[in-house]
CSV table of C-alpha atoms and ligand atoms in Angstrom, one decimal:
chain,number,residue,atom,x,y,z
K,25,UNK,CA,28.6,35.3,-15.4
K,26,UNK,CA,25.4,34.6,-13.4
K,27,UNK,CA,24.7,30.5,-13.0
K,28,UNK,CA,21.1,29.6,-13.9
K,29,UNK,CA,19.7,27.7,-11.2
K,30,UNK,CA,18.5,24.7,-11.8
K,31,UNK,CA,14.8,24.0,-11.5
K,32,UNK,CA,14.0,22.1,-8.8
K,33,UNK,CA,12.5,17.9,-9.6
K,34,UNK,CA,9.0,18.1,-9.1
K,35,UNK,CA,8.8,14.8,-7.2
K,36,UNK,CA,6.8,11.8,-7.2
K,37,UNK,CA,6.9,10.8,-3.7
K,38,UNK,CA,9.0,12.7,-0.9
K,39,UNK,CA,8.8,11.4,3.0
K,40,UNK,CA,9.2,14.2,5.1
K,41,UNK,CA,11.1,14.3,8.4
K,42,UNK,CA,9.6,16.7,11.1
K,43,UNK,CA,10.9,17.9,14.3
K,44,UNK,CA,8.4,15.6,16.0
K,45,UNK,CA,10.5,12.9,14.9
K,46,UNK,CA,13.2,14.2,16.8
K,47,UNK,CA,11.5,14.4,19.8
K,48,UNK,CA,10.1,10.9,19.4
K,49,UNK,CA,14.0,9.5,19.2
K,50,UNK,CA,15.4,11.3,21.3
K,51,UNK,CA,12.9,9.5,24.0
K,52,UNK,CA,13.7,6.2,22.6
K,53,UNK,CA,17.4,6.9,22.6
K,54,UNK,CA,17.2,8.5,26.0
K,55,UNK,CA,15.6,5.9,27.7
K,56,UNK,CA,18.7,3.2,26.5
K,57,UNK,CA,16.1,1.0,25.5
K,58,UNK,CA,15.8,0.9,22.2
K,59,UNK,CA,13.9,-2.3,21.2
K,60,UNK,CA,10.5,-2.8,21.2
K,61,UNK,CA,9.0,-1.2,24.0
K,62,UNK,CA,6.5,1.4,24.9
K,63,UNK,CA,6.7,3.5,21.8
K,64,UNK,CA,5.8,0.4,19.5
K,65,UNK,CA,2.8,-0.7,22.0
K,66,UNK,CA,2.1,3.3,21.9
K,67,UNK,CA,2.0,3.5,17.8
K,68,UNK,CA,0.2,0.5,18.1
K,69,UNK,CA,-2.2,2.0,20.3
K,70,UNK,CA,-2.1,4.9,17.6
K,71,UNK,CA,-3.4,3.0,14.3
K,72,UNK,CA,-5.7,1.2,16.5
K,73,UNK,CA,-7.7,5.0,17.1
K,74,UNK,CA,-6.9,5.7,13.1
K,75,UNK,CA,-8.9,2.3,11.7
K,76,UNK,CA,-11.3,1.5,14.7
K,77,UNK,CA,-9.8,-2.0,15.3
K,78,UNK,CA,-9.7,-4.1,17.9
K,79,UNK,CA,-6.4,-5.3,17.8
K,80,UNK,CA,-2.9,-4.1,16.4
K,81,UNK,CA,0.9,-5.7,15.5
K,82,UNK,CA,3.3,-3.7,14.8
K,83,UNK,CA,5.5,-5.6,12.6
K,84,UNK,CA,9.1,-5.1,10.7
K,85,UNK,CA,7.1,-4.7,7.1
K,86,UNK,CA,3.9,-5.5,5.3
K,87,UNK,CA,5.1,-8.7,3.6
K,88,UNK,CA,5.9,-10.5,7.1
K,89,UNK,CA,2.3,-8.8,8.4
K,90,UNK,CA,0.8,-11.0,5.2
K,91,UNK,CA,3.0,-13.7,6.1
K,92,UNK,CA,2.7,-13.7,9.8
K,93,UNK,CA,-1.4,-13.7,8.7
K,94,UNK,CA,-1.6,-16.6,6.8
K,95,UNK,CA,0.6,-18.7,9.2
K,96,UNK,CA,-1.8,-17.3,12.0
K,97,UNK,CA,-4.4,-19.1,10.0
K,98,UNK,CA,-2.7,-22.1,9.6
K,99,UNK,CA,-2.7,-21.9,6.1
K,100,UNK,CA,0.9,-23.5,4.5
K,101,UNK,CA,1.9,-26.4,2.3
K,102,UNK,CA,-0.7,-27.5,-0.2
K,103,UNK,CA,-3.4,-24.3,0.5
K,104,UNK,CA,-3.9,-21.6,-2.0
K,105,UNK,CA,-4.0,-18.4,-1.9
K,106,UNK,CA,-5.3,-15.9,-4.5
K,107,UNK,CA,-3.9,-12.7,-5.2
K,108,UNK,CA,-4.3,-10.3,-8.1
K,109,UNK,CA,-1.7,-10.0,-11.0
K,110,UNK,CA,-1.5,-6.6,-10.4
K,111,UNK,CA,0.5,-5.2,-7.1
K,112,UNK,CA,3.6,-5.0,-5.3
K,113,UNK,CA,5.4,-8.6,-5.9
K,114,UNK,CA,5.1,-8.9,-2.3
K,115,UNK,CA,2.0,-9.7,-2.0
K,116,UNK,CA,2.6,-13.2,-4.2
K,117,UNK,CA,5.7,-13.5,-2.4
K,118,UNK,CA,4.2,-13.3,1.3
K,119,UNK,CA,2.2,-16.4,0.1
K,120,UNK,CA,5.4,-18.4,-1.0
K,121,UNK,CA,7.2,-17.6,2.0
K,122,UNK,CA,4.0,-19.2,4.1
K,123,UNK,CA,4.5,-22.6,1.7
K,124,UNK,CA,1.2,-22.3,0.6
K,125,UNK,CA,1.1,-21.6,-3.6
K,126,UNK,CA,-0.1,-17.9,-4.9
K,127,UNK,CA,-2.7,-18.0,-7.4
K,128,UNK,CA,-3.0,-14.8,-9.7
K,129,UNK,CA,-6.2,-13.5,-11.0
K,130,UNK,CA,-7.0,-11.2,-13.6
K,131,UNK,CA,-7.9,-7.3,-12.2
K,132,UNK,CA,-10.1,-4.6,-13.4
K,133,UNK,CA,-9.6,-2.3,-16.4
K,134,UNK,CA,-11.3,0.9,-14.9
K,135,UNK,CA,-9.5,0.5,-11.7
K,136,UNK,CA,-6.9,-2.1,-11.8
K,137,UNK,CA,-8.0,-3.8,-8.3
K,138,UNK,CA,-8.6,-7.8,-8.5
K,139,UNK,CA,-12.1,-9.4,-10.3
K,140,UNK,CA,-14.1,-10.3,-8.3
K,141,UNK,CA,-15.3,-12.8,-11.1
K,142,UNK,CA,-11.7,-13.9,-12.0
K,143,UNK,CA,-11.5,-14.6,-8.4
K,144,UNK,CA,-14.9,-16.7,-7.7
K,145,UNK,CA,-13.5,-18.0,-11.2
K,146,UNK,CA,-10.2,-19.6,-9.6
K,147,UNK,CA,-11.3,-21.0,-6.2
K,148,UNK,CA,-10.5,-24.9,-5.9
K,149,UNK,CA,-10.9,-27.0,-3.4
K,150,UNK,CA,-7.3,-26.2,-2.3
K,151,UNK,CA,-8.3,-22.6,-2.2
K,152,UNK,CA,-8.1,-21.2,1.7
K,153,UNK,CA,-7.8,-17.3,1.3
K,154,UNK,CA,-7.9,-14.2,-1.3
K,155,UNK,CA,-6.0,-11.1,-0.6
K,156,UNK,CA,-7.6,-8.4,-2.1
K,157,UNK,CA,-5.0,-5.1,-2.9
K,158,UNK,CA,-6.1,-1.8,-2.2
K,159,UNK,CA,-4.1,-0.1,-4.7
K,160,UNK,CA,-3.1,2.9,-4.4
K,161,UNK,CA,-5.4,3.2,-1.6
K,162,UNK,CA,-8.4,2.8,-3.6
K,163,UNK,CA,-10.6,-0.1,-2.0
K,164,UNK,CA,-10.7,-3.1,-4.3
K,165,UNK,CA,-13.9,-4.3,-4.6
K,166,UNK,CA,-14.4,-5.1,-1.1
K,167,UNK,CA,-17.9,-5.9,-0.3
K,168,UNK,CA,-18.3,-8.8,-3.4
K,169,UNK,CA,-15.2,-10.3,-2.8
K,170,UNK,CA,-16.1,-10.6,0.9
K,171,UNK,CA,-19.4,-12.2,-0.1
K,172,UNK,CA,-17.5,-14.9,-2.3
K,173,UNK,CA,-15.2,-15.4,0.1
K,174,UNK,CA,-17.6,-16.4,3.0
K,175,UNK,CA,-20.0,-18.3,0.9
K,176,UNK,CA,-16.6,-20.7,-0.2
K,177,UNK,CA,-15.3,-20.3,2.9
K,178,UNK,CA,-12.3,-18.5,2.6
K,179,UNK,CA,-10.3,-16.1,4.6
K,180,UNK,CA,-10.0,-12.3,3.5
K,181,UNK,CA,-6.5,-11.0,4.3
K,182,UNK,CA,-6.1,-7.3,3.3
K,183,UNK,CA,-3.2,-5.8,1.8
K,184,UNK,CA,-3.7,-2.0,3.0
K,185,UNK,CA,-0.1,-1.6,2.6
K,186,UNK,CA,-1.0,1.8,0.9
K,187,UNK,CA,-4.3,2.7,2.5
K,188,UNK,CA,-3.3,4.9,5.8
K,189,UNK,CA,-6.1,7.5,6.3
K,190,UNK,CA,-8.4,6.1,3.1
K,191,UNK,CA,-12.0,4.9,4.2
K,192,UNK,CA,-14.7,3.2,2.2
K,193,UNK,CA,-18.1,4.3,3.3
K,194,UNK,CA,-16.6,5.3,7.0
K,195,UNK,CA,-14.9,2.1,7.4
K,196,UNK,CA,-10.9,2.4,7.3
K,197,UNK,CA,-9.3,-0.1,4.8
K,198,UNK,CA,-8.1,-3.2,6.2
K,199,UNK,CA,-10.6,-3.3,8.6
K,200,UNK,CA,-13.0,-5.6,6.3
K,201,UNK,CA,-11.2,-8.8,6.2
K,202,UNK,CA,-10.3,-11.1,9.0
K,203,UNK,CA,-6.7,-9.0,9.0
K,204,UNK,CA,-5.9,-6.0,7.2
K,205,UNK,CA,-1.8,-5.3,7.0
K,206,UNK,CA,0.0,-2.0,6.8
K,207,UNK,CA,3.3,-0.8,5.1
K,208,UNK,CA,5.0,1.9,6.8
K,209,UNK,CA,7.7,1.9,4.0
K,210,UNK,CA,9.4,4.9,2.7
K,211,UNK,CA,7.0,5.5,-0.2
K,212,UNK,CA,4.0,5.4,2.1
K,213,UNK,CA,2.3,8.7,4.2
K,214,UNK,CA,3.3,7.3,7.4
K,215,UNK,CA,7.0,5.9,7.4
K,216,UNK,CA,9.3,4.3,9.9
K,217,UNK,CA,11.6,3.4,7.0
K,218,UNK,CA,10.8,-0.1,7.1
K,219,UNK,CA,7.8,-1.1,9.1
K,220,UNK,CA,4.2,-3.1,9.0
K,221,UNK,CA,1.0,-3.6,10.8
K,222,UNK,CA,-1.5,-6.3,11.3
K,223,UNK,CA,-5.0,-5.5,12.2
K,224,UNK,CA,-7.8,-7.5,13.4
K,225,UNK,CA,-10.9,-7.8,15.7
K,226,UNK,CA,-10.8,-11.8,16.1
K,227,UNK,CA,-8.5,-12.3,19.6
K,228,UNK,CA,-7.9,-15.5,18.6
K,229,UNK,CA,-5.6,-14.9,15.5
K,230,UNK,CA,-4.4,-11.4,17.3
K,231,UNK,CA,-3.7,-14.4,20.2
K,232,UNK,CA,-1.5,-16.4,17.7
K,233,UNK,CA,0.0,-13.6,16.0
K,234,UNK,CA,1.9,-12.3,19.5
K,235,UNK,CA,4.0,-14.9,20.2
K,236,UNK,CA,4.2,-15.5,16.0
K,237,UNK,CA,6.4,-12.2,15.5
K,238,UNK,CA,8.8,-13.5,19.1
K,239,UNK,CA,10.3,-16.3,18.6
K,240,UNK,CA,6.8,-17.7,20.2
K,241,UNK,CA,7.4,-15.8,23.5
K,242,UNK,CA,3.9,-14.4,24.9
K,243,UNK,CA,6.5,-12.1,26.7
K,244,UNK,CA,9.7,-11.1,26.9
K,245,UNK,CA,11.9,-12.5,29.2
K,246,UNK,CA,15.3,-12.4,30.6
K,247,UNK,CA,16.6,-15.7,28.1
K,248,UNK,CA,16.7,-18.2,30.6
K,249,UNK,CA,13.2,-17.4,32.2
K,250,UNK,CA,11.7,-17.5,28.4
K,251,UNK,CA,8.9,-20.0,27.7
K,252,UNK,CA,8.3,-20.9,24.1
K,253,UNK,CA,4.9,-22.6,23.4
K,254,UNK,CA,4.8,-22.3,20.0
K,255,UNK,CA,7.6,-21.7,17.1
K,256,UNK,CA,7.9,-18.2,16.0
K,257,UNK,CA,10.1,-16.0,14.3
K,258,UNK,CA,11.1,-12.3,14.9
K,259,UNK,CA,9.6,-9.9,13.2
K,260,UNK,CA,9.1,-7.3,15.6
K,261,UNK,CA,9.3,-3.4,14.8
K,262,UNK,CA,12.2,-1.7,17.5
K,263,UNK,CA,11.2,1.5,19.4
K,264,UNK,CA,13.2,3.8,17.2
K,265,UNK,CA,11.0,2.7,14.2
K,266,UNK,CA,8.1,3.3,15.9
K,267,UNK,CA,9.0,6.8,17.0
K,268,UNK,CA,9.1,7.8,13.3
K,269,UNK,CA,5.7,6.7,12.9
K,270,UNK,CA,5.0,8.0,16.3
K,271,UNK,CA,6.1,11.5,14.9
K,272,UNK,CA,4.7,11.8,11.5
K,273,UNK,CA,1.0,10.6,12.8
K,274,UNK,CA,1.2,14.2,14.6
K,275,UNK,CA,1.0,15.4,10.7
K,276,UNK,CA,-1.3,13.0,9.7
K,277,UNK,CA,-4.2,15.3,8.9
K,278,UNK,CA,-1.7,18.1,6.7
K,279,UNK,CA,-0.3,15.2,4.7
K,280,UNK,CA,-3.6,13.3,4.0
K,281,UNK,CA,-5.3,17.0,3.1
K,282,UNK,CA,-2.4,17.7,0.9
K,283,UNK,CA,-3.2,14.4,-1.0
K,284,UNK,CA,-6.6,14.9,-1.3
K,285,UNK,CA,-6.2,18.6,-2.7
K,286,UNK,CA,-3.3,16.6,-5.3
K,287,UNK,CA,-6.0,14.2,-6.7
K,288,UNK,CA,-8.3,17.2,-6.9
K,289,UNK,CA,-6.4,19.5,-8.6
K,290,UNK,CA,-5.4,16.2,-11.0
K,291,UNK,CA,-9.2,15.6,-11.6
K,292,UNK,CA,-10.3,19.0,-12.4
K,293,UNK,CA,-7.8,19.8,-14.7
K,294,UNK,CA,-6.7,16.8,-16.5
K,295,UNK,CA,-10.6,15.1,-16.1
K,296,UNK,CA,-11.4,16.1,-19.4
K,297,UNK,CA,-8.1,15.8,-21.3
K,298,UNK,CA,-8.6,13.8,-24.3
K,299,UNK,CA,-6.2,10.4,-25.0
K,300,UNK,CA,-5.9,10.1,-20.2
K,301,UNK,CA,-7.9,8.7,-18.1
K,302,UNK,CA,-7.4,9.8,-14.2
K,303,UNK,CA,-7.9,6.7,-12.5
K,304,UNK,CA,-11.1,7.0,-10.1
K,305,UNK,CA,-11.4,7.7,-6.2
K,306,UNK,CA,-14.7,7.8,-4.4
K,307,UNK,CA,-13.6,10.5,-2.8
K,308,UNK,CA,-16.9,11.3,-0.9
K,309,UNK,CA,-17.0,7.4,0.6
K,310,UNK,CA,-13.7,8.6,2.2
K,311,UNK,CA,-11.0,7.2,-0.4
K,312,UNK,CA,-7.7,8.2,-0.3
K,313,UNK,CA,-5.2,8.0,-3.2
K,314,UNK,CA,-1.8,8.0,-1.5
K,315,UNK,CA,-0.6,8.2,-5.4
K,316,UNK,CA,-3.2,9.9,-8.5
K,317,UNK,CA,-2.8,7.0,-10.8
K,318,UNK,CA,-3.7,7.4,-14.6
K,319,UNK,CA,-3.8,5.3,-18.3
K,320,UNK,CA,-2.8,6.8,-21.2
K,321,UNK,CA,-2.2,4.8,-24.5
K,322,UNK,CA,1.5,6.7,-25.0
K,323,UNK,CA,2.6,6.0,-21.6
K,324,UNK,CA,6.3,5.5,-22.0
K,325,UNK,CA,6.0,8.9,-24.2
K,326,UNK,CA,4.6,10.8,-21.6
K,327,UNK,CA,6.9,9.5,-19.1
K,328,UNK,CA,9.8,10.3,-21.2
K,329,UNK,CA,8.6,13.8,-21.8
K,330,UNK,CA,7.7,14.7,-18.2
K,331,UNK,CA,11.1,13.0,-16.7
K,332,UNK,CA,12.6,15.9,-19.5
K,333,UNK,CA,11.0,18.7,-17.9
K,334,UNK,CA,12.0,17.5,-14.7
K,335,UNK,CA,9.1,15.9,-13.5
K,336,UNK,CA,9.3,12.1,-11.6
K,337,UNK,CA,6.6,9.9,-12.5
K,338,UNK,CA,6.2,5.5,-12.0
K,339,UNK,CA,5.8,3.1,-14.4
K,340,UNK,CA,3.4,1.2,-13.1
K,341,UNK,CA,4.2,-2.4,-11.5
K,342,UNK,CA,4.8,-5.4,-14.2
K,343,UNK,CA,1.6,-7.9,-13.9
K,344,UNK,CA,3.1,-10.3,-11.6
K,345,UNK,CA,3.0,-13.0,-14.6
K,346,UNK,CA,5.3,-11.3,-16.6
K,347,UNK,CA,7.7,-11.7,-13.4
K,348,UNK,CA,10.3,-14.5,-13.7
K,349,UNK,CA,10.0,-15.8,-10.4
K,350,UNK,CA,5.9,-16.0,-11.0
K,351,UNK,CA,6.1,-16.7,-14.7
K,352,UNK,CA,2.8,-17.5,-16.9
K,353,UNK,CA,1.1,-17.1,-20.0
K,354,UNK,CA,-0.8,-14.0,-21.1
K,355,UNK,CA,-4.3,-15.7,-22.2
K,356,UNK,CA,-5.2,-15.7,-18.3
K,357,UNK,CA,-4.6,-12.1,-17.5
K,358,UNK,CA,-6.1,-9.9,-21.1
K,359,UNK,CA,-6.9,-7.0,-18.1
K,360,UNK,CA,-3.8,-6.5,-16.3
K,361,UNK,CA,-1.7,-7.3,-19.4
K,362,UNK,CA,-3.5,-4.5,-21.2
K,363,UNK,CA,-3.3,-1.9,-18.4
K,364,UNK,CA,-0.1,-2.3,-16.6
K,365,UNK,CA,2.2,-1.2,-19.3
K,366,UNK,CA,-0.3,2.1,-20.3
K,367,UNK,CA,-0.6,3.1,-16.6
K,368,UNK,CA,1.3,5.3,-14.5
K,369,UNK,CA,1.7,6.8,-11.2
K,370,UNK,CA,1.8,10.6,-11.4
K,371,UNK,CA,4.0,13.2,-9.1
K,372,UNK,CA,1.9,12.6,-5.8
K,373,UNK,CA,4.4,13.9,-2.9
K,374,UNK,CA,1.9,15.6,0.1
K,375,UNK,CA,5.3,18.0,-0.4
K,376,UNK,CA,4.2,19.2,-2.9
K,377,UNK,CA,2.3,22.8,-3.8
K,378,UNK,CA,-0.8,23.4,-6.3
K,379,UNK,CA,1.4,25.5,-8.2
K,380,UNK,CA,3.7,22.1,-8.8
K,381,UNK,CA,0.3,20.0,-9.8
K,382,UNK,CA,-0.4,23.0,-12.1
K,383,UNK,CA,2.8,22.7,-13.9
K,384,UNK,CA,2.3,18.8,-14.3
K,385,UNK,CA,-1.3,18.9,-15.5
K,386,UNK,CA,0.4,22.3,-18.2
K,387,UNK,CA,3.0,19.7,-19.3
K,388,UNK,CA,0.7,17.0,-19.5
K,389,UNK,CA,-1.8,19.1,-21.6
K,390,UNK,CA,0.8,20.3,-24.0
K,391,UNK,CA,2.0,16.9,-24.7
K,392,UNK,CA,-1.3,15.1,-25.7
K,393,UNK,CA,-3.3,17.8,-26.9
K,394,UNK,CA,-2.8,19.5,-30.5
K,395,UNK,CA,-1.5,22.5,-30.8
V,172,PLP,C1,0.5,-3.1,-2.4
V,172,PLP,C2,1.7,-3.4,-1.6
V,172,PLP,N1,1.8,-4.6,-1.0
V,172,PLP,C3,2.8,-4.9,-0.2
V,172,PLP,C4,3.8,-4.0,0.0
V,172,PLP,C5,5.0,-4.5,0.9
V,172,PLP,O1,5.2,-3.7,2.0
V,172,PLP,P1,6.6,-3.7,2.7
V,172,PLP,O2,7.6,-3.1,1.8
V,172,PLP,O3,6.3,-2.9,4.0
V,172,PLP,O4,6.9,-5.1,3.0
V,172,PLP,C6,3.8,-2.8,-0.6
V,172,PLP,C7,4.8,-1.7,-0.3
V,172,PLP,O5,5.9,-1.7,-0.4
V,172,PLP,C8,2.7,-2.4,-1.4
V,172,PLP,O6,2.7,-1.3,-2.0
């Protein structure tokens, strides 16, 4: 009796460990130093090169590179903050760690990034900074919310948690507001496992954010030696999380190709497929989709059909005001409550091979269209 193999998951996301990696470790682990140290100034020195910054953190995740942003600005207790209903929960949650109170805004239906009317729409005079999401690594609209935002006089803190190698108009993401902040999470095209970066051009806040992520140290001492002006925390990334970033940046260009041949394999085959809508990139301005993102009316269908055929797709997220811990009414938010729960993330892995997008856009074809 022969066993029938089973086909292998075509999957949504996949990191991808390279030798480089090991070579990377092996330094860190070699040298018996294994905290933050030369590697983590050396990635930092790395991302600076990527998004033409002036200045670079490298911090344990995104959500503390928000945090460790807002506190840097001195916003806390009493400020607020707005941040669209749709993304990650940590970028609401960033705010409430800082003290200060999130404000959600509606987003937009052909793209799902923040309104920039909804925003000018909420500003109070407790209103200190917006943080636009580039989701999916698609630039919210960055240039209006920007304008707002200075006329009212309010910071713009970026979440670029998902915008490594993705450009607007030659300018990398992140690099428009007064910080932009990086996740280097297991989902993302660069990974340490956990791991963040803040990037500015402003010494001043790259000034208050040093000491901010150690214990208010300007530098490391020996513990009794160690002179803390300021209160801070410790959020630092270590050496061996910096060497997996270190290694994978050596593959930056294969996986960020890869990604762009995904969304336009996606686009030409499923562009014209009636009853889904391929979420847009401006592809030529240097956009990146880390994940092709698309709307369908029978979501949960599709979903259910492709997961059957052995192919991983993501809901995507919940507005945040359906969230418990965030909860509000509906009437604010007829965008994001209308599109969240019809949109999805589809396979988007740089692991993956044209002939695996061809078998998603065949499966995705013979569900919606009549036969
Ligand atoms: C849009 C967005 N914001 C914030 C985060 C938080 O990043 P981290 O997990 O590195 O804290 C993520 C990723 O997980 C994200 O996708």
């Amino acid at each position: 009796m022969t066993l029938k193999k089973k086909p292998q998951k075509i999957a949504w996301w996949q990191p991808k460990i390279e030798k480089e990696n090991y070579t990377f470790l092996k330094k860190a682990l070699d040298s018996n130093y294994i905290n933050e140290g030369p590697q983590t100034a050396e990635f930092e020195k790395a991302i600076l090169k990527l998004t033409g910054a002036k200045y670079a953190l490298a911090t344990n995740n995104c959500t503390t590179a928000m945090f460790l942003s807002l506190k840097a600005l001195g916003i806390g207790p009493g400020d607020q903050v707005i941040v669209p209903d749709i993304t990650f929960i940590a970028t609401a949650n960033a705010v409430s760690l800082s003290g200060a109170e999130p404000v959600l805004v509606d987003t937009r239906k052909e793209d799902l990034t923040m309104d920039p009317l909804a925003f000018q729409k909420a500003i109070t005079s407790r209103t200190k900074a917006v943080i636009p999401v580039h989701v999916s690594g698609r630039s919210a609209q960055i240039e209006e919310i920007m304008a707002i935002a200075e006329k009212r006089n309010l910071k713009v803190i970026e979440d670029a948690a998902e915008t490594i190698g993705s450009y607007r108009k030659g300018k990398h993401l992140g690099t428009f507001g007064i910080t932009g902040c990086f996740s280097f999470a297991a989902n993302k095209t660069i990974s340490t496992g956990q791991g963040g970066m803040v990037v500015t051009d402003n010494e001043e806040i790259y000034l208050k954010l040093r000491p901010l992520i150690n214990q208010g140290r300007t530098k490391l001492g020996t513990g009794g030696d160690d002179v803390h002006n300021t209160i801070g925390f410790n959020f630092r990334m270590t050496d061996l999380q910096a060497a997996m970033g270190l290694g994978q940046l050596k593959h930056l260009n294969e996986r960020t190709k890869r990604m762009r041949r995904n969304y336009e394999l996606y686009s030409m085959n499923l562009g014209n497929v009636k009853g889904l809508r391929i979420y847009p990139a401006d592809t030529k301005a240097g956009e990146l989709l880390q994940w092709t993102d698309a709307f369908t009316e029978r979501r949960d269908e599709l979903v259910k059909y492709l997961v059957e055929r052995n192919i991983d797709c993501r809901n995507y997220w919940m507005p945040i005001h359906r969230q418990m811990a965030y909860k509000m009414p509906d009437d604010n938010f007829p965008n994001s409550t209308y599109s969240s729960p019809l949109s999805l993330w589809l396979p988007s892995a740089f692991t993956l091979t044209d002939k695996d997008i061809l078998k998603v856009c065949q499966e995705i074809k013979n569900f919606l269209l009549p036969r």
